[in-house]
Short mmCIF file of C-alpha atoms in Angstrom, two decimals:
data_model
loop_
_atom_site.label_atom_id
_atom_site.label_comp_id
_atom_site.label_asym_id
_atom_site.label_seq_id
_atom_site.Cartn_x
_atom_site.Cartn_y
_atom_site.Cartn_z
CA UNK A 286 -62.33 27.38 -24.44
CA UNK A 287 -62.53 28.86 -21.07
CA UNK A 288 -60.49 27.60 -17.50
CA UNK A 289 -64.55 26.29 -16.43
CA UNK A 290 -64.88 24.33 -19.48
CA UNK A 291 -62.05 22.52 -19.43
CA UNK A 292 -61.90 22.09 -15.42
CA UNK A 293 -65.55 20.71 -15.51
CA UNK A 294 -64.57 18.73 -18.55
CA UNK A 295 -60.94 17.33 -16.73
CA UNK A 296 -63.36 16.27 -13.54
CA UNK A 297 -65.83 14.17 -15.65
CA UNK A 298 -63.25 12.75 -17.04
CA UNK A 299 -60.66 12.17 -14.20
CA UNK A 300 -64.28 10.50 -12.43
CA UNK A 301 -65.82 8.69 -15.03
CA UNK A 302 -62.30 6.69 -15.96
CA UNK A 303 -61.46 6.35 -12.44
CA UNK A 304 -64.80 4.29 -11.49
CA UNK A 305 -64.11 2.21 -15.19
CA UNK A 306 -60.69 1.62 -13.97
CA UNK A 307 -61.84 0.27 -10.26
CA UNK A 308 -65.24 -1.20 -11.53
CA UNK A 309 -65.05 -2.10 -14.93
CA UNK A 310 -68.17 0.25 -15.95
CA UNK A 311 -69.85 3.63 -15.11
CA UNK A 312 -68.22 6.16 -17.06
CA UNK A 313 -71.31 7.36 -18.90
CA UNK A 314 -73.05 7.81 -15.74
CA UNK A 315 -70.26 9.65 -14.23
CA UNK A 316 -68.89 12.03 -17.06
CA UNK A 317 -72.48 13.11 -18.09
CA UNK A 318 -73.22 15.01 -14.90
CA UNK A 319 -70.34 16.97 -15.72
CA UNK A 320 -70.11 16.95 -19.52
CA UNK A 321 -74.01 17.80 -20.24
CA UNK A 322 -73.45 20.87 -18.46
CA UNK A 323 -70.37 22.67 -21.00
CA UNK A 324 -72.09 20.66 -24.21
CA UNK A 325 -74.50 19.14 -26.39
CA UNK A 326 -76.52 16.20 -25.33
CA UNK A 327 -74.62 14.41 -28.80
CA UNK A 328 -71.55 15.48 -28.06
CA UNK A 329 -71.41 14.84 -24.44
CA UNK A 330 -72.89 10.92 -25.22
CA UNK A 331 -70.62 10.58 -27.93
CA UNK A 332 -67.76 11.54 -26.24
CA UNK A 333 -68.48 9.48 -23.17
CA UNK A 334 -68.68 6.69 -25.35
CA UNK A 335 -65.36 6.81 -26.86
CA UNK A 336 -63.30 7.49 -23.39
CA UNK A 337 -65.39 4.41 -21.52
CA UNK A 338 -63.57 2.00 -24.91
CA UNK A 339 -60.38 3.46 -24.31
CA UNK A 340 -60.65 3.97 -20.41
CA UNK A 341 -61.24 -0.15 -20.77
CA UNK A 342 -58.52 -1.60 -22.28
CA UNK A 343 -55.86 -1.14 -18.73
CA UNK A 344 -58.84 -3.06 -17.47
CA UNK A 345 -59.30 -6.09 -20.07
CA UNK A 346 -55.46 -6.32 -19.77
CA UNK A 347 -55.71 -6.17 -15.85
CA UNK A 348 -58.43 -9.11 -15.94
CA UNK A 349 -57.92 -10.72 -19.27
CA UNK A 350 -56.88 -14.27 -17.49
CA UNK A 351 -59.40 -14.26 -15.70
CA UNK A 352 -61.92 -13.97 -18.09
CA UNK A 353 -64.66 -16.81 -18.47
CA UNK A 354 -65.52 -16.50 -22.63
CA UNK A 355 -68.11 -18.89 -22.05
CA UNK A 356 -69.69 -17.23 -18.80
CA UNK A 357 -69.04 -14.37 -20.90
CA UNK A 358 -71.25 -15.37 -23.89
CA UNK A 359 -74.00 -16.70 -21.25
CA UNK A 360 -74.58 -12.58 -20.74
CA UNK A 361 -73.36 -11.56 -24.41
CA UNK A 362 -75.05 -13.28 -27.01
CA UNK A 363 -78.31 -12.31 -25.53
CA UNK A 364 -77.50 -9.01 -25.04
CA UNK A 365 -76.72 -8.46 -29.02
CA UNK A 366 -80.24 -9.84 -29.88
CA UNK A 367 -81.28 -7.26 -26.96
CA UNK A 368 -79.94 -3.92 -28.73
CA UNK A 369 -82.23 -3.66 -31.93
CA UNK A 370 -85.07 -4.73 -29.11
CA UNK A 371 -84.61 -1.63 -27.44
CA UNK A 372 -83.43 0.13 -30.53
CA UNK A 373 -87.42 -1.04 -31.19
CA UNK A 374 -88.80 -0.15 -27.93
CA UNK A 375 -87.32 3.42 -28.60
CA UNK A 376 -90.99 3.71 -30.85
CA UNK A 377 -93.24 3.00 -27.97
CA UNK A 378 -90.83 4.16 -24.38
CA UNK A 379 -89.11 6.98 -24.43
CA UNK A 380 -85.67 6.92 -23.28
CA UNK A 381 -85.89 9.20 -20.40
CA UNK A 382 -88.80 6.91 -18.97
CA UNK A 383 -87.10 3.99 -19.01
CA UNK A 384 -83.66 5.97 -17.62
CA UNK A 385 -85.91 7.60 -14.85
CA UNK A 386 -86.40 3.68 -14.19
CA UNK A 387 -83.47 2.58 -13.75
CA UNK A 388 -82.48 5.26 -11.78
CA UNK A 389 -84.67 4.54 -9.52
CA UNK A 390 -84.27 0.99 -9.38
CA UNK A 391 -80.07 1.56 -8.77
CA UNK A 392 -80.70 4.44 -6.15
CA UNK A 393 -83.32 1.94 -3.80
CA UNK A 394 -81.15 -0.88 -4.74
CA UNK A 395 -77.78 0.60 -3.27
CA UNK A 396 -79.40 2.19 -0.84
CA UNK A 397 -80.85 -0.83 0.39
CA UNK A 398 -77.66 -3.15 0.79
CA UNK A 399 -75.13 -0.27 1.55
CA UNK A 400 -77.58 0.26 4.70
CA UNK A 401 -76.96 -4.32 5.21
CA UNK A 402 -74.64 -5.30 7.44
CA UNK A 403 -74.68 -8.51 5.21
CA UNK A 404 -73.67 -8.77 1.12
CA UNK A 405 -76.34 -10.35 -0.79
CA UNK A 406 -74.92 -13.59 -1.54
CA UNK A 407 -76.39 -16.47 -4.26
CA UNK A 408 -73.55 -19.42 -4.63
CA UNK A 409 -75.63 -21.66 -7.11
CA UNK A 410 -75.04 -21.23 -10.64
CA UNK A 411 -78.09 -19.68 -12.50
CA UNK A 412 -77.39 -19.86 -16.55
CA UNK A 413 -80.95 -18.96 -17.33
CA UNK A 414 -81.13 -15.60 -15.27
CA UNK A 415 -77.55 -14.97 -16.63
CA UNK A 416 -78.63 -15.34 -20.38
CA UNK A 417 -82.25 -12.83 -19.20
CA UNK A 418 -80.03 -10.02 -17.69
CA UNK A 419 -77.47 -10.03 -20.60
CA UNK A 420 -80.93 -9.88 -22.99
CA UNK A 421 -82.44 -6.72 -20.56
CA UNK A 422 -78.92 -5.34 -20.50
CA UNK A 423 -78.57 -5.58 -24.17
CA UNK A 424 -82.13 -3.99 -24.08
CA UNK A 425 -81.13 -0.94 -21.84
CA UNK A 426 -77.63 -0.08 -23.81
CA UNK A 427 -80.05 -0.05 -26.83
CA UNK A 428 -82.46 2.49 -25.40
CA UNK A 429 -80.73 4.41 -23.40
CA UNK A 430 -76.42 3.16 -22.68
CA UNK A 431 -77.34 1.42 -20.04
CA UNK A 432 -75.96 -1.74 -20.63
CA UNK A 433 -74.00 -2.24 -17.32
CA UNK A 434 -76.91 -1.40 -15.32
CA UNK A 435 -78.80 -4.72 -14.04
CA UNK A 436 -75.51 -6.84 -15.19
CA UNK A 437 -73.66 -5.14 -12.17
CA UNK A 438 -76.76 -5.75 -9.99
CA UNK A 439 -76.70 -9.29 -10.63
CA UNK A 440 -73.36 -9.94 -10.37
CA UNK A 441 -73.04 -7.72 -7.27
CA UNK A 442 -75.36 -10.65 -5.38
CA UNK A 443 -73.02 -13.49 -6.60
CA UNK A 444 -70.14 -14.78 -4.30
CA UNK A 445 -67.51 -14.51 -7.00
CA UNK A 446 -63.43 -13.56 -6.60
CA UNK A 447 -63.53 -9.71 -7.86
CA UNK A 448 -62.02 -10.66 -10.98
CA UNK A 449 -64.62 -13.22 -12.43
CA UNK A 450 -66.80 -10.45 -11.40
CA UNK A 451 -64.74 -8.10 -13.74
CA UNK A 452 -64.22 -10.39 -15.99
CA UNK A 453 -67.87 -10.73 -17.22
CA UNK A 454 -68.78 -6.63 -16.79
CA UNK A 455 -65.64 -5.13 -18.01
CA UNK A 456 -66.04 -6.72 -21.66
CA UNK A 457 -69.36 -7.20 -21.78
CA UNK A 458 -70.11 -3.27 -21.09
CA UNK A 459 -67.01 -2.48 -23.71
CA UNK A 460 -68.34 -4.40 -26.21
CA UNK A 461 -71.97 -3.01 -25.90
CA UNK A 462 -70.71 0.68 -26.14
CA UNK A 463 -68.16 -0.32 -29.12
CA UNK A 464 -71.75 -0.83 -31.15
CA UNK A 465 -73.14 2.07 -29.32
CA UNK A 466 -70.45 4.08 -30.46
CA UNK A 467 -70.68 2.79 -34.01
CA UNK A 468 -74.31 4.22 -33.90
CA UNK A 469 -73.14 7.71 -32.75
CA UNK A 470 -70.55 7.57 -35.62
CA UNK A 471 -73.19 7.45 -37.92
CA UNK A 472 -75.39 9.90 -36.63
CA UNK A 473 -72.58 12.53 -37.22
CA UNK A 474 -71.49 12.63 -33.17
CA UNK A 475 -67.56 12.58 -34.00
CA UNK A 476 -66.72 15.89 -35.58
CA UNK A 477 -63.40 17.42 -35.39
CA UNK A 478 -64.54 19.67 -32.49
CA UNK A 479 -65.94 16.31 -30.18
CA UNK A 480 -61.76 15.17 -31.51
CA UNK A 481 -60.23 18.43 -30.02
CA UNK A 482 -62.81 17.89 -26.85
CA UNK A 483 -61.45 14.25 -26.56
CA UNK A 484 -57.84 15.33 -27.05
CA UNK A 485 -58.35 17.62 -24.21
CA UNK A 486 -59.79 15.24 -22.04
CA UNK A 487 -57.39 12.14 -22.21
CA UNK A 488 -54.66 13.06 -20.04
CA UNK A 489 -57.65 13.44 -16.70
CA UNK A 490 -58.98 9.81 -18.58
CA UNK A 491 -55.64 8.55 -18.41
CA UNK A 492 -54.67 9.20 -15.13
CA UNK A 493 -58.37 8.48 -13.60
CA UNK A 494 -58.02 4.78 -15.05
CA UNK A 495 -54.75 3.78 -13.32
CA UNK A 496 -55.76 5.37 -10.27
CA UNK A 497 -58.92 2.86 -10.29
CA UNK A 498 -56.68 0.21 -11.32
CA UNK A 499 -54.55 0.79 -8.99
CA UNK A 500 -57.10 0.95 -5.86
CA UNK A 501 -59.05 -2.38 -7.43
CA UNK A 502 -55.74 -4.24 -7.14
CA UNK A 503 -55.49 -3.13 -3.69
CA UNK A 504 -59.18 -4.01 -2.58
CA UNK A 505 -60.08 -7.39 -1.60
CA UNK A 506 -63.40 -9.41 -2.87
CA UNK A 507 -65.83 -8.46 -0.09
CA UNK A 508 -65.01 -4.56 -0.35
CA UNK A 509 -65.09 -5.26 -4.06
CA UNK A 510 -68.35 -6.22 -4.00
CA UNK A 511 -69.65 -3.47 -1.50
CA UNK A 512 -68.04 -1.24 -3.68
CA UNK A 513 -70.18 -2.10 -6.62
CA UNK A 514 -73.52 -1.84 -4.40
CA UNK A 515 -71.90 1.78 -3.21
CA UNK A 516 -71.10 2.72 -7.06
CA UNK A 517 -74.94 1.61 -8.11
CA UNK A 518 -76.19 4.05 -5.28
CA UNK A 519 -74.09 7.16 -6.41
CA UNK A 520 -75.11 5.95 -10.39
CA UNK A 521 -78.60 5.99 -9.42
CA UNK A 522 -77.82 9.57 -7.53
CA UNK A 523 -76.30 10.79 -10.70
CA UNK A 524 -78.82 9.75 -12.99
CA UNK A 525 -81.76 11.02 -11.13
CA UNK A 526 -79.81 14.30 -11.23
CA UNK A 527 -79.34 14.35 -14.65
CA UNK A 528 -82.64 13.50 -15.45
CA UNK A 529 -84.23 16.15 -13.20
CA UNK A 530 -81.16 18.84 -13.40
CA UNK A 531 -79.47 18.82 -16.60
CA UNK A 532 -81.93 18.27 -18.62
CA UNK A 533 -84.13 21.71 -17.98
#
């Protein structure tokens, strides 16, 4: 492997763990840009997939007392009726359309409240919308592994401590690409060589998650939450670009 491949293979990975680490989602959306560039569509996926699990766990033990199970199952158990849904929808929408989507719904979305003075800001508690946007998000990380998508959008508007906030995306999203990663497994996406790739890439992974740890301990809620509408910009950004870019 050449000095390219593995610095453009380091950066994805330093990235994509450092926004898990600080957000508590995003690596997909961060490594691919990167990845999809040195190799194949599966193995770049697959390998996202398995560094976004491990990437996670500093961050589940970072928030795990502050985690509300049953806020959590609000978003959950929909979202695992959601998957074969979009698993479904796979027959009639491809998954670039409905990417190209919600691409564009993140990039006007952060665009719009990064340019606010003001953070959105909903203090009531809304159990039915919760339960819709865990089904939609189990719908997206069937389609396409987008599962953290419209969760983080939500919970972005809500005026929760940064660590409820967490607490609902970081398993949520882990658990969704555990199954999604299950599914790659079985279509044949972890050969040895996606192994030696992953090998190769831990040490950036490992180092990109405590620096986002590290840096979310440090922020307080309000920045917390700008953050997020900042990060869904910049995932929009990098979707659109590896929809229109990588995939030529």
């Amino acid at each position: 492997m050449t000095i390219e491949f593995i610095a453009i293979l380091s950066a994805g990975a330093f990235l994509g763990a450092f926004i898990n680490g600080l957000a508590g989602f995003g690596t997909a959306l961060f490594t691919l840009g990167f990845w999809l560039q040195i190799m194949p569509p599966i193995q770049a996926v697959s390998l996202s997939l398995a560094l976004a699990i491990i990437s996670g766990f500093p961050g589940l033990k970072v928030i795990w007392n502050s985690i509300d199970f049953k806020l959590l199952l609000r978003f959950l158990l929909p979202a695992f009726v959601g998957i074969p849904v979009g698993t479904y929808l796979l027959l009639i929408v491809s998954a670039e359309t409905m990417t190209l989507l919600v691409a564009i719904f993140l990039f006007v979305y952060g665009a719009y409240f990064s340019l606010r003075a003001a953070l959105p800001s909903m203090q009531n508690d809304h159990p039915t919308a919760d339960r819709f946007i865990g089904f939609l998000g189990g719908i997206l990380g069937g389609m396409a592994g987008l599962s953290g998508a419209l969760p983080t959008m939500w919970l972005s508007m809500r005026d929760w401590a940064k660590s409820k906030i967490r607490g609902i995306l970081q398993p949520f999203n882990s658990i969704i690409l555990f199954l999604a990663a299950i599914g790659a497994a079985y279509h044949g996406g972890y050969n040895w060589e996606t192994l030696e790739v992953m090998a190769m890439a831990a040490p950036a992974s490992i180092v990109g998650t405590f620096a986002g740890i590290k840096l979310f301990k440090y922020v307080n809620d309000q920045i917390f939450r700008r953050m997020l509408i900042v990060i869904m910009l910049l995932s929009g950004c990098s979707l659109l670009l590896k929809i229109f870019v990588f995939s030529n």
